[in-house]
mmCIF file of C-alpha atoms and ligand atoms in Angstrom:
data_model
loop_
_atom_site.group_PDB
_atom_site.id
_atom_site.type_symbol
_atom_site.label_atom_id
_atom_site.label_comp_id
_atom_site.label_asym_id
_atom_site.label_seq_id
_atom_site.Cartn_x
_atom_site.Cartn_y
_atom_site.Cartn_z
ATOM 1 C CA UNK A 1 0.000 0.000 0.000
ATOM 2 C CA UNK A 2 1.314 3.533 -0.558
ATOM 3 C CA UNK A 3 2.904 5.463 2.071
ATOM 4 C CA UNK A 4 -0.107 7.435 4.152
ATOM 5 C CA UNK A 5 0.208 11.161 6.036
ATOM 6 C CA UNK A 6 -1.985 12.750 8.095
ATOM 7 C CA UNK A 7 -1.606 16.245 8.232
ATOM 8 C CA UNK A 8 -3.744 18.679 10.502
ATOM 9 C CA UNK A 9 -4.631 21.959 12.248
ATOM 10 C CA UNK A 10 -6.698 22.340 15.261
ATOM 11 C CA UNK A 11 -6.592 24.915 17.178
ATOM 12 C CA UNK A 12 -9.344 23.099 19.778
ATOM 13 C CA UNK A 13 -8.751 19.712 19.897
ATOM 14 C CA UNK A 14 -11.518 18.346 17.662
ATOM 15 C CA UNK A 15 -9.383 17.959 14.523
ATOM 16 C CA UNK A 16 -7.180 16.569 16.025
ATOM 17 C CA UNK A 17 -9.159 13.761 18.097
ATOM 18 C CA UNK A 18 -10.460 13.131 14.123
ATOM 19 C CA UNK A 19 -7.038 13.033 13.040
ATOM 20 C CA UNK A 20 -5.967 10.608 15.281
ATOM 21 C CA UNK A 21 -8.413 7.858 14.311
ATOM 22 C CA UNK A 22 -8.209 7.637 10.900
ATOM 23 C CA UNK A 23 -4.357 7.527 11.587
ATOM 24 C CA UNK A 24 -4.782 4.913 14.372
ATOM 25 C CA UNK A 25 -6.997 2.859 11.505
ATOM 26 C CA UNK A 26 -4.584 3.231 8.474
ATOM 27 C CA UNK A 27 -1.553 2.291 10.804
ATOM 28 C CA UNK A 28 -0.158 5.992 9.055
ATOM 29 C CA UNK A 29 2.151 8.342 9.861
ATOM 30 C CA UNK A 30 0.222 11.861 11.877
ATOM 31 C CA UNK A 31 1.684 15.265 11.989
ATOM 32 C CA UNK A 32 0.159 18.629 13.785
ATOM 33 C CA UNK A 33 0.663 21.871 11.109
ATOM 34 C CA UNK A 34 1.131 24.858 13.083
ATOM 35 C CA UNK A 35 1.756 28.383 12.484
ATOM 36 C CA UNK A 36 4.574 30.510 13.929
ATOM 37 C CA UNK A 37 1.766 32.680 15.432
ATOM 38 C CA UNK A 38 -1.180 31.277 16.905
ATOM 39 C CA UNK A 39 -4.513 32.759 17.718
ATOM 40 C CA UNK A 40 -4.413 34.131 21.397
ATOM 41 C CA UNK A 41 -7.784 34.559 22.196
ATOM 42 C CA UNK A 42 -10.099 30.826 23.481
ATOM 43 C CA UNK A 43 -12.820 33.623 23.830
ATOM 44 C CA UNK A 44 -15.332 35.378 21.825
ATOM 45 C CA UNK A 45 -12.792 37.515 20.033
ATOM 46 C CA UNK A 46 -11.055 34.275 18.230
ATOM 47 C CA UNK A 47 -13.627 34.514 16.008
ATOM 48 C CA UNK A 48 -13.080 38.051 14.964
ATOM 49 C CA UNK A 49 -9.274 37.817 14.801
ATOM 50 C CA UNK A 50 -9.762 34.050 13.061
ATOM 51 C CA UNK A 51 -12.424 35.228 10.861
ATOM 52 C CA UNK A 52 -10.180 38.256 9.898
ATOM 53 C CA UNK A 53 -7.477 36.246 8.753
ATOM 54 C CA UNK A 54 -9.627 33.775 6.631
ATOM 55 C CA UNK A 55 -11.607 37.212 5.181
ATOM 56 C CA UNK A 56 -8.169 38.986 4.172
ATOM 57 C CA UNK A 57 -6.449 35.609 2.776
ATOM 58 C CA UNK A 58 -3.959 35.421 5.431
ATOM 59 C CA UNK A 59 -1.434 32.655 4.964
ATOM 60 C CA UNK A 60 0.619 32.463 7.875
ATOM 61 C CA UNK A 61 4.162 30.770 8.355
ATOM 62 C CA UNK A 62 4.358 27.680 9.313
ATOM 63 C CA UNK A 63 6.927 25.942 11.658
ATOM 64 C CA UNK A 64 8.940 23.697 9.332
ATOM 65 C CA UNK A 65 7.483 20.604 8.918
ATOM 66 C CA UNK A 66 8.787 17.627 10.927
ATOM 67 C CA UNK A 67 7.980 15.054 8.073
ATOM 68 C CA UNK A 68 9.554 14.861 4.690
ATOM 69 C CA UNK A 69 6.111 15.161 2.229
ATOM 70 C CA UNK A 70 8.370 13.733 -0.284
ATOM 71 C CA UNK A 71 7.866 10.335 1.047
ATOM 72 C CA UNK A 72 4.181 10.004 0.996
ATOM 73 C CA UNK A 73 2.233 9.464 -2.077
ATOM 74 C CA UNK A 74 -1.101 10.598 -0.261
ATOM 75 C CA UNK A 75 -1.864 12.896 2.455
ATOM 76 C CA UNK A 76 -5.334 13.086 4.680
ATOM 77 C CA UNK A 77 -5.595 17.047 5.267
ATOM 78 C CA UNK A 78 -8.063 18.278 8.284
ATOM 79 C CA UNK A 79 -9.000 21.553 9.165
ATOM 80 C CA UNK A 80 -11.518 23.374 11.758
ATOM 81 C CA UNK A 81 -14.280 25.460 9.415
ATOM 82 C CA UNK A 82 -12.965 29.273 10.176
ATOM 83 C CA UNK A 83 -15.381 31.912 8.375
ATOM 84 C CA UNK A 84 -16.973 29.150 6.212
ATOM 85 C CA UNK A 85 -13.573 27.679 5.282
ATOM 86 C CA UNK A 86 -10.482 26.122 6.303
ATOM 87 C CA UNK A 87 -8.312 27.861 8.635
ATOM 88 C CA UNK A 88 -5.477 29.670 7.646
ATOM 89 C CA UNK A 89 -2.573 27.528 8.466
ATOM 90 C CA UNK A 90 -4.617 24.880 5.949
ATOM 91 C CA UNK A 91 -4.385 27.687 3.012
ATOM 92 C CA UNK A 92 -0.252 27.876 3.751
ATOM 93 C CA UNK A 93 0.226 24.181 3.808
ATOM 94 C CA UNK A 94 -2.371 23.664 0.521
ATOM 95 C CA UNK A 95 -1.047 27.008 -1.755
ATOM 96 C CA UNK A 96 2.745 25.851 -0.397
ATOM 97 C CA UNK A 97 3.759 22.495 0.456
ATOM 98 C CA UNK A 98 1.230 19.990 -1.003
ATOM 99 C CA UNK A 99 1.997 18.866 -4.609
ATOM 100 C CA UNK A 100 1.438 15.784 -6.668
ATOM 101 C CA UNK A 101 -0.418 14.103 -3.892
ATOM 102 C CA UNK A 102 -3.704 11.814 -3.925
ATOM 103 C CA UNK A 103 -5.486 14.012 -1.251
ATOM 104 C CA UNK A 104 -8.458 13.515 1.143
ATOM 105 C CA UNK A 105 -10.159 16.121 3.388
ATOM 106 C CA UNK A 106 -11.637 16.680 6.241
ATOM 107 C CA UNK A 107 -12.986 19.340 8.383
ATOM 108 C CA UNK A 108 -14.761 19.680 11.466
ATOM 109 C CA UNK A 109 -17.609 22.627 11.799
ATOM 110 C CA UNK A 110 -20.571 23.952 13.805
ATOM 111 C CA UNK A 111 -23.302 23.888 11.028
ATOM 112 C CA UNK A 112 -21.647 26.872 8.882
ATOM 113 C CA UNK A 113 -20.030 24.708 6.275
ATOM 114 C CA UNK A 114 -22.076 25.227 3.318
ATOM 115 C CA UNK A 115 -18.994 25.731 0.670
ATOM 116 C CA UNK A 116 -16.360 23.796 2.606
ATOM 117 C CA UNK A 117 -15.726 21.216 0.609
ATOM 118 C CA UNK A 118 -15.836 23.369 -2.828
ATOM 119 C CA UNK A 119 -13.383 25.684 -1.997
ATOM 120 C CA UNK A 120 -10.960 23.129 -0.637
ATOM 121 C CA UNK A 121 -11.394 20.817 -3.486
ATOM 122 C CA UNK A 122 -10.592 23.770 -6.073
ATOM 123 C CA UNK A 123 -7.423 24.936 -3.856
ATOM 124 C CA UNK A 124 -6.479 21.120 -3.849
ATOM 125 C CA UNK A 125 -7.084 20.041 -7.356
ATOM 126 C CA UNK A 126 -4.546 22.933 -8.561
ATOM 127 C CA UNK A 127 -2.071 20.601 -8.212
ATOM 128 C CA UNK A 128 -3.179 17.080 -6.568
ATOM 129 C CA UNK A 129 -5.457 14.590 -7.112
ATOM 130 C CA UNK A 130 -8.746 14.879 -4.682
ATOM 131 C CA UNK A 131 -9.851 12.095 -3.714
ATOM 132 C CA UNK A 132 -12.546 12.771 -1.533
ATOM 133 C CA UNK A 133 -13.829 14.691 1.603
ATOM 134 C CA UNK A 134 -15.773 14.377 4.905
ATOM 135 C CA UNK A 135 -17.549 16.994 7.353
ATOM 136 C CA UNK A 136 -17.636 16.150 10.955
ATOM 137 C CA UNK A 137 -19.937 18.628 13.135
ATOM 138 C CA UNK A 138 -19.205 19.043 16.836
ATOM 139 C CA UNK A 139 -17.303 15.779 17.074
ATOM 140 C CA UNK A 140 -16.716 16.420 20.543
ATOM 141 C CA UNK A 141 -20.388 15.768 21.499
ATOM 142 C CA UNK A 142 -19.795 11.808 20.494
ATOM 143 C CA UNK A 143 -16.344 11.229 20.060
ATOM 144 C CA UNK A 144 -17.181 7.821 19.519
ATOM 145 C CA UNK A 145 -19.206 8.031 16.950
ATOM 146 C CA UNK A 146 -17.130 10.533 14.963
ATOM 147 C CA UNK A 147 -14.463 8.444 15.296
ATOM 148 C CA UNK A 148 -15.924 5.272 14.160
ATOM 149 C CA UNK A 149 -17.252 7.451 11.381
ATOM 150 C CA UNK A 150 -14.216 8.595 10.168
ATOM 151 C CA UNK A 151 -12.260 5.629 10.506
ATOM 152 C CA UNK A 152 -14.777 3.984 8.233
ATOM 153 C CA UNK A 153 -14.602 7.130 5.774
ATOM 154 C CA UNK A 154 -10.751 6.631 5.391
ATOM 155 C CA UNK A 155 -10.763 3.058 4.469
ATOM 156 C CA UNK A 156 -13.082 4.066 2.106
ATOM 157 C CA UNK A 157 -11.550 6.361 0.293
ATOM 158 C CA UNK A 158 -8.313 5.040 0.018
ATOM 159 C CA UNK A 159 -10.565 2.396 -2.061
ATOM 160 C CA UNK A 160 -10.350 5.055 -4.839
ATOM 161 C CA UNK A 161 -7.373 4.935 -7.295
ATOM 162 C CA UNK A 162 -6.796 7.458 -9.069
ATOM 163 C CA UNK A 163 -3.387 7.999 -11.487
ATOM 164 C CA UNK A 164 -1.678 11.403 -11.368
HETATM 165 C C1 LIG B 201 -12.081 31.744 14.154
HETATM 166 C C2 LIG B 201 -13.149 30.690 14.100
HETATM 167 C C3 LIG B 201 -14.097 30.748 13.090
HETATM 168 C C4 LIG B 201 -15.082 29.736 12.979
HETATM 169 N N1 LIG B 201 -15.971 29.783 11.934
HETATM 170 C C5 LIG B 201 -16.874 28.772 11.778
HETATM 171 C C6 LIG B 201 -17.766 28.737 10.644
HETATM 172 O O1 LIG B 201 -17.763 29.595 9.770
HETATM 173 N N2 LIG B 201 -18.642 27.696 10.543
HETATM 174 C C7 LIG B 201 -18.694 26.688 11.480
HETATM 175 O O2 LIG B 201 -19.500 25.777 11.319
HETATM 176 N N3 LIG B 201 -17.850 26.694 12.556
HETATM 177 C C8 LIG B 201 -16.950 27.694 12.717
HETATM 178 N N4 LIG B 201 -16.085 27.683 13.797
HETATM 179 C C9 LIG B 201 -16.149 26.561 14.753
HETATM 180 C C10 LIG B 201 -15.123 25.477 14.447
HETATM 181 O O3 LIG B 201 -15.082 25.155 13.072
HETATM 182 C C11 LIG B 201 -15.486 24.181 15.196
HETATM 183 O O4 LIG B 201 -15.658 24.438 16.565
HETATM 184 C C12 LIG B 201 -14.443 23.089 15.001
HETATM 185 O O5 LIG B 201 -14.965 21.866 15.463
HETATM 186 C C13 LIG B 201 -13.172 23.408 15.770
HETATM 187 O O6 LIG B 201 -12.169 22.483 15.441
HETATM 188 P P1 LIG B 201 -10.825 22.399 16.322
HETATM 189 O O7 LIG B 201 -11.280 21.989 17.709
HETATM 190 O O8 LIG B 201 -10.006 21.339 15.671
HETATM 191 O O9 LIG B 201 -10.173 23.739 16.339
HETATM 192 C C14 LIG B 201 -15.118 28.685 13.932
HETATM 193 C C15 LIG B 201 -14.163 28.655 14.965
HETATM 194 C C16 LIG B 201 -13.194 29.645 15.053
HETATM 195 C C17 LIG B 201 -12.173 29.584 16.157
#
C-alpha cells in the first residue's frame, strides 16, 4: 500500500481527536501543522481575529514541517471550518507544500459549512489529485461516533485509485 500522512490543524482539539483515528486505523504516519503565530484569544474575540485572517487571505508561516512530504504518495488534510472555510494555516500548507499528492479532506464545523468542501477541493485540485472529503460537526459531542465514522470514511476512500 502507498505510504499514508496525516496532516492537521486544530486549534481546539476536535481535529485533532479526528485526526488521530483515521491515523490509528490506516496504521499511518500523523503530523500537527502549526503556524509561527497562533490565535491568542479561546474567547469570543477568536472569532473576529480568526475570521479576519480567513476574510483577508492570510497565509501564515508555518513551523517547518517535521515530516519529509516527499515520502508520501497521499496525504489526509483536516481543518476546523474558520469563516466558512479552512483555517489559515490549511491555506499555507495547501497554496505551499502539497503537490502531486492523492489528497483527502476533512474538516470539522458547527453547522456553517455550506462551501467547505468546494473551496478546498478547487485549492487542492490545482495541483493534486482529490480524492474525496468528509464533514464532521461538533465531534466532541460523540467522540465515539465521529471516530468510528471517520475511521470507516478513510478506508473508504483510500478504495479510490486514481493515477496522477
Ligand atoms: C475563528 C473561528 C471561526 C469559525 N468559523 C466557523 C464557521 O464559519 N462555521 C462553522 O461551522 N464553525 C466555525 N467555527 C467553529 C469550528 O469550526 C469548530 O468548533 C471546530 O470543530 C473546531 O475544530 P478544532 O477543535 O479542531 O479547532 C469557527 C471557529 C473559530 C475559532
Amino acid at each position: 500500500m502507498s505510504k499514508i500522512l496525516i496532516l492537521y490543524y486544530s486549534f481546539e482539539g476536535s481535529t485533532r481527536e479526528i485526526a488521530e483515528s483515521i491515523s490509528k486505523v490506516l496504521k499511518s504516519d500523523l503530523m500537527e501543522v502549526k503556524p509561527v503565530e497562533e490565535l491568542k484569544s479561546k474567547g469570543f474575540s477568536k472569532f473576529i481575529w480568526g475570521g479576519y485572517q480567513v476574510v483577508t487571505g492570510k497565509k501564515p508561516e508555518l513551523i517547518p514541517l517535521s515530516k519529509n512530504l516527499d515520502d508520501y504518495d497521499t496525504v489526509f488534510i483536516g481543518t476546523p471550518i474558520w469563516a466558512g472555510t479552512y483555517a489559515p494555516p490549511i491555506k499555507s500548507l495547501i497554496e505551499d507544500y502539497i503537490e502531486g499528492k492523492k489528497v483527502a479532506y476533512f474538516y470539522c464545523h458547527e453547522g456553517g459549512h455550506k462551501k467547505a468542501i468546494e473551496k478546498a477541493k478547487q485549492a487542492i485540485e490545482k495541483k493534486n489529485a482529490f480524492i474525496g472529503a468528509k464533514g464532521f460537526m461538533n465531534p466532541k459531542k460523540n467522540l465515539e461516533l465521529s471516530s468510528e465514522e471517520a475511521k470507516n470514511w478513510a478506508k473508504l476512500v483510500l478504495t479510490k485509485t486514481i493515477d496522477l
